[in-house]
mmCIF file of C-alpha atoms and ligand atoms in Angstrom:
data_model
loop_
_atom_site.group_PDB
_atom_site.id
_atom_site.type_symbol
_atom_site.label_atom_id
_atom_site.label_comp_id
_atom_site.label_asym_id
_atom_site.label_seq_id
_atom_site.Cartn_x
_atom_site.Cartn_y
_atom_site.Cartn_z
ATOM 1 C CA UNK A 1 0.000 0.000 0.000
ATOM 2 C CA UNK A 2 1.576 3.097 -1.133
ATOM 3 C CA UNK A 3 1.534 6.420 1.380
ATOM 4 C CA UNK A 4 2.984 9.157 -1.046
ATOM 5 C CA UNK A 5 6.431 9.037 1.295
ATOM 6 C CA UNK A 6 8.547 9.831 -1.543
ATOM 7 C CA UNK A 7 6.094 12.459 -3.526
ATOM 8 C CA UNK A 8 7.902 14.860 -5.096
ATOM 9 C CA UNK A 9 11.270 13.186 -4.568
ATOM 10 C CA UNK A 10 14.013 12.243 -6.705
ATOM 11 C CA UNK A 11 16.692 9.311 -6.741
ATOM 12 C CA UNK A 12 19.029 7.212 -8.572
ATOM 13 C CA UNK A 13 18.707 3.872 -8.092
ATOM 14 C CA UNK A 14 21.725 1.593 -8.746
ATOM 15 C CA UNK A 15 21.886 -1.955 -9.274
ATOM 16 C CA UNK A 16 19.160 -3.419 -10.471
ATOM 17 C CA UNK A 17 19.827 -6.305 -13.024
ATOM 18 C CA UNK A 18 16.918 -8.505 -13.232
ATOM 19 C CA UNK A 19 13.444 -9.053 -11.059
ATOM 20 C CA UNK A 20 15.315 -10.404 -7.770
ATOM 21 C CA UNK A 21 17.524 -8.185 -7.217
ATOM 22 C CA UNK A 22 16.527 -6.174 -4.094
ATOM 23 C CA UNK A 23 17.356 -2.466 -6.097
ATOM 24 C CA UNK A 24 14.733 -3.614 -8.481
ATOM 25 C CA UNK A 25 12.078 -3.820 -5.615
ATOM 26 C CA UNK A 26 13.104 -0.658 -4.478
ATOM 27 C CA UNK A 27 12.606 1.081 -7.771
ATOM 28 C CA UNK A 28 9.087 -0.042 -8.208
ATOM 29 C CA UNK A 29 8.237 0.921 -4.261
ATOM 30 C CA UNK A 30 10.241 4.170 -4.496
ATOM 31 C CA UNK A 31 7.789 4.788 -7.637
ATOM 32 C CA UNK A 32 4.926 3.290 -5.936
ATOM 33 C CA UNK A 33 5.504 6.313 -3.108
ATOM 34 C CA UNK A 34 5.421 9.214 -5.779
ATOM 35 C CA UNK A 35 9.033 9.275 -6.688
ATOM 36 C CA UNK A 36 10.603 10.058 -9.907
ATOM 37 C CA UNK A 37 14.137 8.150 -10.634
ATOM 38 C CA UNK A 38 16.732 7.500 -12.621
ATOM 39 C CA UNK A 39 18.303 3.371 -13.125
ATOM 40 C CA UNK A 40 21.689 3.062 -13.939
ATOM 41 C CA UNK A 41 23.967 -0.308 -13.883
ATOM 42 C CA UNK A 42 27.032 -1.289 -15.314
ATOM 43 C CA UNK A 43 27.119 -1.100 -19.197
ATOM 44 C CA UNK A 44 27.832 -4.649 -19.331
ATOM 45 C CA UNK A 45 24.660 -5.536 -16.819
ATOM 46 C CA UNK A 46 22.654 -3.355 -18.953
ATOM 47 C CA UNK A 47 23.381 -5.638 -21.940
ATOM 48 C CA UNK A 48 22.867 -9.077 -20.210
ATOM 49 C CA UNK A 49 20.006 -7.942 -17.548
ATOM 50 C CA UNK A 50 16.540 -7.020 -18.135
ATOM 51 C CA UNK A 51 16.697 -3.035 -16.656
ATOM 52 C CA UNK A 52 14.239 -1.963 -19.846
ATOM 53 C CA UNK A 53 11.721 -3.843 -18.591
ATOM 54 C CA UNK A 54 11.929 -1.793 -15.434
ATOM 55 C CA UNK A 55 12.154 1.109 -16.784
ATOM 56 C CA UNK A 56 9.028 0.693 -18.429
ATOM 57 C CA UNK A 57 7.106 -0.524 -15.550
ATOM 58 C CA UNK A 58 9.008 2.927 -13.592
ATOM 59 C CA UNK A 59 8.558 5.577 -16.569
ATOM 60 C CA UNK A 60 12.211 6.229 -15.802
ATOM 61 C CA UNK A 61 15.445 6.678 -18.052
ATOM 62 C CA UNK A 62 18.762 4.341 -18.106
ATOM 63 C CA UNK A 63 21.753 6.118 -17.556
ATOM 64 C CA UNK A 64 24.693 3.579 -18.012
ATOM 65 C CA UNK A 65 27.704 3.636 -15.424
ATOM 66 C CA UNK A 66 30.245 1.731 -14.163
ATOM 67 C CA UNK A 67 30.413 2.789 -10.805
ATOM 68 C CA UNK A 68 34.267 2.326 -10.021
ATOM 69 C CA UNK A 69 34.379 5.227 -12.957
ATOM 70 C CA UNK A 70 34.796 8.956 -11.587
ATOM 71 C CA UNK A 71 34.232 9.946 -15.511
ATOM 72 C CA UNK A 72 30.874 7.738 -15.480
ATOM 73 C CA UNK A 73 29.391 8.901 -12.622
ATOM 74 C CA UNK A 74 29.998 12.324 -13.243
ATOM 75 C CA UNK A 75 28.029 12.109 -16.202
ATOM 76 C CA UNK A 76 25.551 10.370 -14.550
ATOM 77 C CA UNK A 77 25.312 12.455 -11.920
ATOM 78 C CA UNK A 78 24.970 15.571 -13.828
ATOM 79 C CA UNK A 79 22.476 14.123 -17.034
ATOM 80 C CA UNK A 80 20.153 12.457 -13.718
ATOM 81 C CA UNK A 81 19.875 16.021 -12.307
ATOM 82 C CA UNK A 82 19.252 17.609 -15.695
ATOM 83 C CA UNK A 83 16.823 14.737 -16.401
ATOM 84 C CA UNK A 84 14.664 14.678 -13.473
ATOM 85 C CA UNK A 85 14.342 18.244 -13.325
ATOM 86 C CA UNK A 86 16.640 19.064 -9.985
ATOM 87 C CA UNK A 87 18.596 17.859 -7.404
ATOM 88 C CA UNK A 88 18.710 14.720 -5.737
ATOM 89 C CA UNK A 89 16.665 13.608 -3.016
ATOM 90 C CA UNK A 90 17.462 10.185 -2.549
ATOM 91 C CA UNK A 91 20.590 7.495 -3.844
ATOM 92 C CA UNK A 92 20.582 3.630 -3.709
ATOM 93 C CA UNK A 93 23.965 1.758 -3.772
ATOM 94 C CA UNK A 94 22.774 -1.624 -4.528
ATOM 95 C CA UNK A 95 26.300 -2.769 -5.871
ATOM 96 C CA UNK A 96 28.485 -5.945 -5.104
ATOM 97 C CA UNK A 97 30.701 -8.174 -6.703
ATOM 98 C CA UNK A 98 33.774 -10.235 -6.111
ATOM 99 C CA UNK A 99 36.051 -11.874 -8.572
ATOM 100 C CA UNK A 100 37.472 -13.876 -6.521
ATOM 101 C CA UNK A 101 33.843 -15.305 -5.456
ATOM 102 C CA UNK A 102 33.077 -15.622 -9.106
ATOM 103 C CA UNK A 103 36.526 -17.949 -9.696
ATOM 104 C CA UNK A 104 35.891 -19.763 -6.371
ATOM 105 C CA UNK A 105 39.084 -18.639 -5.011
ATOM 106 C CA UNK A 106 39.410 -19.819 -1.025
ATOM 107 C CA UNK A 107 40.327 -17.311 1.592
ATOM 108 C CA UNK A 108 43.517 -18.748 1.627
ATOM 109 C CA UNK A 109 44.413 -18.629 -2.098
ATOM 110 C CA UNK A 110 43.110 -14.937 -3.034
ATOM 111 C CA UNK A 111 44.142 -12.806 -6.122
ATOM 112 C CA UNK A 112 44.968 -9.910 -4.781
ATOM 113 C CA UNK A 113 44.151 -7.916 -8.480
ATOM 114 C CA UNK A 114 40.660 -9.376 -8.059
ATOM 115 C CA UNK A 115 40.936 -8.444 -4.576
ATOM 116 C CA UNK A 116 40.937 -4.886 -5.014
ATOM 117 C CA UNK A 117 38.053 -5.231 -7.709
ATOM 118 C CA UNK A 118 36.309 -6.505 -5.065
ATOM 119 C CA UNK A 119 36.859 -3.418 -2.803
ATOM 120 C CA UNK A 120 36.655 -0.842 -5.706
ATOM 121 C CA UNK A 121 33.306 -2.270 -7.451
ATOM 122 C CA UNK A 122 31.677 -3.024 -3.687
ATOM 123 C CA UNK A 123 32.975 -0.341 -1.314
ATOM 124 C CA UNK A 124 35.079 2.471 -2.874
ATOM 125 C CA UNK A 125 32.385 3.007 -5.641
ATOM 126 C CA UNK A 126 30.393 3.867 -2.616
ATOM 127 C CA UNK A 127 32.633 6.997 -1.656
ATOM 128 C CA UNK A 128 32.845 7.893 -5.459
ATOM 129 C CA UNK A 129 29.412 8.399 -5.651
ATOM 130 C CA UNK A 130 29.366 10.724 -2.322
ATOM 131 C CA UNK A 131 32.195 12.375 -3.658
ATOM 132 C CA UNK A 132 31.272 13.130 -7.005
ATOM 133 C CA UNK A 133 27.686 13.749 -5.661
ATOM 134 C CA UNK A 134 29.248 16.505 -3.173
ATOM 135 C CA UNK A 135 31.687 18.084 -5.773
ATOM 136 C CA UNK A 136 28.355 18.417 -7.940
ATOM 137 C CA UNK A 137 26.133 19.613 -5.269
ATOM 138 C CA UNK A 138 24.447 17.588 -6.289
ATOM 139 C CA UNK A 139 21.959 16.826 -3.116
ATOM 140 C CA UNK A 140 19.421 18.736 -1.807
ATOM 141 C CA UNK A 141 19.771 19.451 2.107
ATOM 142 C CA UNK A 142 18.177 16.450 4.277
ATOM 143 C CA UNK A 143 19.223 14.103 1.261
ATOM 144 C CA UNK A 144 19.391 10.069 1.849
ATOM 145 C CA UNK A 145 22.166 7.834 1.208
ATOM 146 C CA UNK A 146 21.671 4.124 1.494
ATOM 147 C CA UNK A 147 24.311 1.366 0.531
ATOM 148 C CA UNK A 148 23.472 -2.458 1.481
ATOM 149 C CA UNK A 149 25.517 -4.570 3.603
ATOM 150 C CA UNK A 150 25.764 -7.968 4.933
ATOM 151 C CA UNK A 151 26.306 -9.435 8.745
ATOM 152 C CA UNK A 152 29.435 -10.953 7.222
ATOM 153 C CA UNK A 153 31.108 -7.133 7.917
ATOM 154 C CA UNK A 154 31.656 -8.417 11.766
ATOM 155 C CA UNK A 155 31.404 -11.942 12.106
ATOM 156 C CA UNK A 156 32.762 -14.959 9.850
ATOM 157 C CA UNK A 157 31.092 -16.799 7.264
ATOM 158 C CA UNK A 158 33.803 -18.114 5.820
ATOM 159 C CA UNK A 159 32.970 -18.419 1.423
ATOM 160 C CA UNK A 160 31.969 -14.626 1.773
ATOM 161 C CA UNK A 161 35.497 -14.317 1.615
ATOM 162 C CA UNK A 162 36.820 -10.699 0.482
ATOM 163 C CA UNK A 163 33.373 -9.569 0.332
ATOM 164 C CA UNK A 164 33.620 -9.454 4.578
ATOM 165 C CA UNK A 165 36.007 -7.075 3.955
ATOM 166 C CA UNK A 166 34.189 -4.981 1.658
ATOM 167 C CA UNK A 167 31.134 -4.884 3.318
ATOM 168 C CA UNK A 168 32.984 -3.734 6.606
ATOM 169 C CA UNK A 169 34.613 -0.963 4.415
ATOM 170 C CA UNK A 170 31.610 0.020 2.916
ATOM 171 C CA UNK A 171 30.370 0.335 6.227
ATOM 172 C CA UNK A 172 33.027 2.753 7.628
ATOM 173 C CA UNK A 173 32.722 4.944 4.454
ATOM 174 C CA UNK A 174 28.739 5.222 5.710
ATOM 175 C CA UNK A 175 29.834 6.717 8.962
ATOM 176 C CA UNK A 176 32.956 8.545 7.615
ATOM 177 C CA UNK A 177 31.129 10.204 4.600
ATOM 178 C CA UNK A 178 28.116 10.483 6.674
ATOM 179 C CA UNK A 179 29.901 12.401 9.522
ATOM 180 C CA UNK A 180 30.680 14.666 6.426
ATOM 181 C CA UNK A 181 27.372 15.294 4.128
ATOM 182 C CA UNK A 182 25.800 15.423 7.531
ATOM 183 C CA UNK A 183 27.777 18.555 8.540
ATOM 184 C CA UNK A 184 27.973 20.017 4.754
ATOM 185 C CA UNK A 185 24.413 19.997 3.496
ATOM 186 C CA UNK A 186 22.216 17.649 6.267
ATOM 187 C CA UNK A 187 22.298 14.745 3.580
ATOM 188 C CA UNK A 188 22.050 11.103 5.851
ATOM 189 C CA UNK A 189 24.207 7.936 4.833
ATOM 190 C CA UNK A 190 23.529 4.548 6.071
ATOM 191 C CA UNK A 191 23.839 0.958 5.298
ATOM 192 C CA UNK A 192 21.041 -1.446 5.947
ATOM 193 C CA UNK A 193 22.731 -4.769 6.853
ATOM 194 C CA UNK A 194 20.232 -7.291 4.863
ATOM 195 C CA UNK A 195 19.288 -11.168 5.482
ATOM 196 C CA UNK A 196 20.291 -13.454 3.050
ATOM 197 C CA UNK A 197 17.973 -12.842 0.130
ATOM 198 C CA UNK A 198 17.737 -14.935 -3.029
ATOM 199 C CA UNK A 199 19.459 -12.510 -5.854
ATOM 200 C CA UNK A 200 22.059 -13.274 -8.650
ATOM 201 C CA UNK A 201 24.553 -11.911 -6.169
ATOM 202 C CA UNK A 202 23.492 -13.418 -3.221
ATOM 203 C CA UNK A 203 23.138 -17.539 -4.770
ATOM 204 C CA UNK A 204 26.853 -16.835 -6.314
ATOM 205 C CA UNK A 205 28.300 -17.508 -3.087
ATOM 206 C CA UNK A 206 29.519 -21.492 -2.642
ATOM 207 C CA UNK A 207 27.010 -22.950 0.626
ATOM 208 C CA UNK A 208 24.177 -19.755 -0.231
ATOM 209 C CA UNK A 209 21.436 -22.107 0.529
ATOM 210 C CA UNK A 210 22.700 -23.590 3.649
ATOM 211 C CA UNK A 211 23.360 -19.743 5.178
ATOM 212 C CA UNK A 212 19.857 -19.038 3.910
ATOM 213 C CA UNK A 213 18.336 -21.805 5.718
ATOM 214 C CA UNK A 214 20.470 -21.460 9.090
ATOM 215 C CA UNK A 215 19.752 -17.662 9.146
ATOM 216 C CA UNK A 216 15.645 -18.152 8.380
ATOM 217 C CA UNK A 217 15.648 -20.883 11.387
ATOM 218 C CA UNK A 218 18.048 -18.830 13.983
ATOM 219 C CA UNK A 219 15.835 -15.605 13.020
ATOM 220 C CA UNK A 220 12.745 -15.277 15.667
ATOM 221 C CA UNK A 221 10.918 -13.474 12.242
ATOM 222 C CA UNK A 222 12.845 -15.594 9.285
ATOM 223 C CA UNK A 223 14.934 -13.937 6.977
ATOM 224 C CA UNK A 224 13.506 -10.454 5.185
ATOM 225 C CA UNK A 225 12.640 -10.796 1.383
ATOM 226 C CA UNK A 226 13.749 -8.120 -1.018
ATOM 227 C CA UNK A 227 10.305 -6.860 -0.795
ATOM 228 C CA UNK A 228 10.876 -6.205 2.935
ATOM 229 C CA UNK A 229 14.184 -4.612 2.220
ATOM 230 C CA UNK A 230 12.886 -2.162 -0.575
ATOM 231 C CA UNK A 231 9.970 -1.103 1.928
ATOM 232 C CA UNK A 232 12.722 -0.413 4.713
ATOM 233 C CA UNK A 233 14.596 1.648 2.441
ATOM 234 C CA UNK A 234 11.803 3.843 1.526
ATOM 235 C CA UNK A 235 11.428 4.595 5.130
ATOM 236 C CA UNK A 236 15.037 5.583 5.191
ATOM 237 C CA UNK A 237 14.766 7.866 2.166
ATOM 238 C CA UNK A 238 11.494 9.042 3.631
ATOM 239 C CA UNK A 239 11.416 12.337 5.850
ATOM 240 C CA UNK A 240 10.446 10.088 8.740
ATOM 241 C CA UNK A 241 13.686 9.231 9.440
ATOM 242 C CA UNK A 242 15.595 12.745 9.056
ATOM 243 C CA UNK A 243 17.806 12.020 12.030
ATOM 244 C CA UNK A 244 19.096 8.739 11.062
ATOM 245 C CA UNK A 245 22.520 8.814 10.339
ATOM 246 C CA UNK A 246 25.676 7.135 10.247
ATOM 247 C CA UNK A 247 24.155 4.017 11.313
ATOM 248 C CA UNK A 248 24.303 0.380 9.902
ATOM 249 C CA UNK A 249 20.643 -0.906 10.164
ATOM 250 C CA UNK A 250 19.947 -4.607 10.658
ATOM 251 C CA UNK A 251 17.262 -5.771 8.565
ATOM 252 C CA UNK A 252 17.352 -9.851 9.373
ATOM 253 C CA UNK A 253 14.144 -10.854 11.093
ATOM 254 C CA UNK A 254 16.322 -10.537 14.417
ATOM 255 C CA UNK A 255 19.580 -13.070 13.086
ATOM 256 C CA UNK A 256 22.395 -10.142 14.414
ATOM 257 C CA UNK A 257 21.209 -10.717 18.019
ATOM 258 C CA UNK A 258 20.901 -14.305 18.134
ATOM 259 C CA UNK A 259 22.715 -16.852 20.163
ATOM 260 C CA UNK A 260 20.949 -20.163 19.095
ATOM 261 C CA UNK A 261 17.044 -21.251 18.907
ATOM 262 C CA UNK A 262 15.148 -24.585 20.836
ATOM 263 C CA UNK A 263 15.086 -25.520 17.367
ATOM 264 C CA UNK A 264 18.997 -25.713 16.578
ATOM 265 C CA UNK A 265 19.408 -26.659 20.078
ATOM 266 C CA UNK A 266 17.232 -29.915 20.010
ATOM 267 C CA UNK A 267 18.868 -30.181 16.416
ATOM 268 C CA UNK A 268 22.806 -30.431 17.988
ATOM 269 C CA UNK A 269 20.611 -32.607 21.249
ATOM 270 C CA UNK A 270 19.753 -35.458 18.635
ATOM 271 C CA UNK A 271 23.433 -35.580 17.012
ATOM 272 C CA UNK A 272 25.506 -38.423 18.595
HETATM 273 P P1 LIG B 301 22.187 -8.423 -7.758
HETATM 274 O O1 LIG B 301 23.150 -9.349 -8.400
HETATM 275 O O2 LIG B 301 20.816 -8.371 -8.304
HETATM 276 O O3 LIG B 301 22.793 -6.933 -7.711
HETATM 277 C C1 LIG B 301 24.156 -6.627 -7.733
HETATM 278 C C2 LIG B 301 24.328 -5.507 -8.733
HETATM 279 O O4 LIG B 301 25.668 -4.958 -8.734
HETATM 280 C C3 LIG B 301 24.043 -5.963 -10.180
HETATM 281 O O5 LIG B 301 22.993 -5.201 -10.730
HETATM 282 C C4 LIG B 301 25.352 -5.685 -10.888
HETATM 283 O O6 LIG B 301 25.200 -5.385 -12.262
HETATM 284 C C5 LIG B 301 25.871 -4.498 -10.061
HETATM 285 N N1 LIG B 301 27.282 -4.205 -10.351
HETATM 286 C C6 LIG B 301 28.336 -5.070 -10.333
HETATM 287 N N2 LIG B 301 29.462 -4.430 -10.733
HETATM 288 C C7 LIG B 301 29.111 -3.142 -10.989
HETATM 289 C C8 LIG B 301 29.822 -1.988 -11.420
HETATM 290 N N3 LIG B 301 31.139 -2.045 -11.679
HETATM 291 N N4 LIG B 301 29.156 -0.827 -11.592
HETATM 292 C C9 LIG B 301 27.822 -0.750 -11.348
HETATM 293 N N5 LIG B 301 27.088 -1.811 -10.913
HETATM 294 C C10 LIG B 301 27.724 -2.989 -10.751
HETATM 295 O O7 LIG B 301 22.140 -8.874 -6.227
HETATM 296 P P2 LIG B 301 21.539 -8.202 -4.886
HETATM 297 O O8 LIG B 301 21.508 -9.276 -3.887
HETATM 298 O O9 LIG B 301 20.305 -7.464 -5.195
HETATM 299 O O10 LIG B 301 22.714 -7.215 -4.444
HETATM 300 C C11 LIG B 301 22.515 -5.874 -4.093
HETATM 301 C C12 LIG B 301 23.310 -5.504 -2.862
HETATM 302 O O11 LIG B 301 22.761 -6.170 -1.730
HETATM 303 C C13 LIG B 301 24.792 -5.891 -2.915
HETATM 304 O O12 LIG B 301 25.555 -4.866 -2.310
HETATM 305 C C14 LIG B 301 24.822 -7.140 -2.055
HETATM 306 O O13 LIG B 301 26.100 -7.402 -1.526
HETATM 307 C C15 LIG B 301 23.831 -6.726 -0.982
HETATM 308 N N6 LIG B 301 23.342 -7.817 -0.147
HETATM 309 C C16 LIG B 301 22.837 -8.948 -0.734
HETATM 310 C C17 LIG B 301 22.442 -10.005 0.052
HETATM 311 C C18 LIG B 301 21.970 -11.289 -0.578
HETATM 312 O O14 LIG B 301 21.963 -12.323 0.099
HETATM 313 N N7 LIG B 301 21.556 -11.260 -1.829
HETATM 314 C C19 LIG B 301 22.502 -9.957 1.542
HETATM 315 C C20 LIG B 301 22.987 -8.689 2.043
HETATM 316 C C21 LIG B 301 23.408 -7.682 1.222
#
């Protein structure tokens, strides 16, 4: 049900490759709420994925970018405010992707090249996009920022591999950049730190199913859907939550504060 939360705003929303993936959701709710926006993905994704198809459904234009490219998201930055007719309310950083998780390289046996694709493409894209967003001026004063992140930022799961580390990064670059954009022009940056969720990114990781299942037992509410995540994030980029800052948000159905459920405990009871 929509409430007009986002009438009159605008956003860019990056990320969104196909139906699952939890930027698409957003795009639809944050047009569901009376928002106009702007999709962009990486040229390749925009090739392989089906982004027209949500741009149709969102009456909203493509703007191509790689987002590890200043030059790209420059232009981006500048056409989306030309295009939607001002500056930006609201940005989604719906990015992630690790090389070495795509060549199932162990945590032992990393590629440090790939490595720092990993950090680039899922973390430092985030600051570029502050940066250039800043240098722009881009944002209009009590802006929203929102990058997703995953519990794997401060505890092990150990095939999320270099991906820990970029989520933690990506993290620290909310609080850092959000220390900053707070004091500059009032603009808030946060991370919401999502359940497992069943996306092209997410199933790419080797044992996806099994962390899926342990996390939707262990949570007292089960995982959150993408659904559930896009809805949270409208609330962020709402002007209900003007004070929120600097924060990373859990969004798991509980999982973060868990120690272990009657269920997992009569589970380990019955092993021999
Ligand atoms: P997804 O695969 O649908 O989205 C990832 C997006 O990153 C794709 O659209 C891809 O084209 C884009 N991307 C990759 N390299 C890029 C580049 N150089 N420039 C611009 N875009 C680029 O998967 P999902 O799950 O929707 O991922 C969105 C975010 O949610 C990611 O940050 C992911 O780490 C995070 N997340 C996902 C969880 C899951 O279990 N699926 C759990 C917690 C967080």
């Amino acid at each position: 049900m929509a409430h007009n939360l986002l009438q009159g705003k605008r956003g860019i929303i990056f990320g969104a490759l196909d139906e699952n993936s939890i930027a698409w959701k957003v795009a639809l709710r944050a047009k569901e709420e009376g928002a106009s926006i702007v999709l962009t993905n990486a040229p390749i994704a925009l090739r392989m994925g089906k982004i027209k198809e949500l741009a149709d459904l969102c009456n909203a234009e493509i703007i191509p970018a790689d987002a590890t490219s200043i030059e790209d998201l420059t232009n981006l930055i500048n056409k989306s405010v030309e295009v939607l007719g001002g500056k930006l309310d609201f940005m989604l950083h719906s990015i992630g992707m690790s090389p070495n998780i795509r060549n199932e390289k162990s945590y032992g046996d990393l590629n440090y090249d790939w490595f720092l694709k990993t950090l680039d493409i899922s973390a430092l894209s985030f600051h570029k996009m502050m940066q250039v967003a800043e240098k722009q001026d881009a944002m209009n004063e009590y802006g929203s920022i929102v990058g997703l992140s995953y519990i794997a930022a401060q505890r092990v799961f150990p095939h999320y591999t270099d991906m820990a580390q970029a989520k933690a990064t990506l993290e620290s670059i909310a609080r850092s950049y959000g220390h900053r954009f707070g004091k500059l022009k009032k603009v808030r940056v946060n991370t919401i730190s999502q359940s497992p969720t069943m996306t092209t990114a997410g199933q790419g990781i080797d044992g996806f199913d099994a962390f899926y299942n342990f996390a939707d037992q262990l949570s007292p509410l089960g995982n959150a859907s993408a659904d559930e995540c896009a809805d949270y994030t409208i609330t962020l980029f709402s002007d209900l939550t003007r004070k929120v800052t600097m924060q990373n948000l859990f969004h798991d159905g509980g999982f973060s504060y868990m120690g272990i459920s009657e269920e997992l405990m009569e589970m380990m009871a019955n092993k021999k």
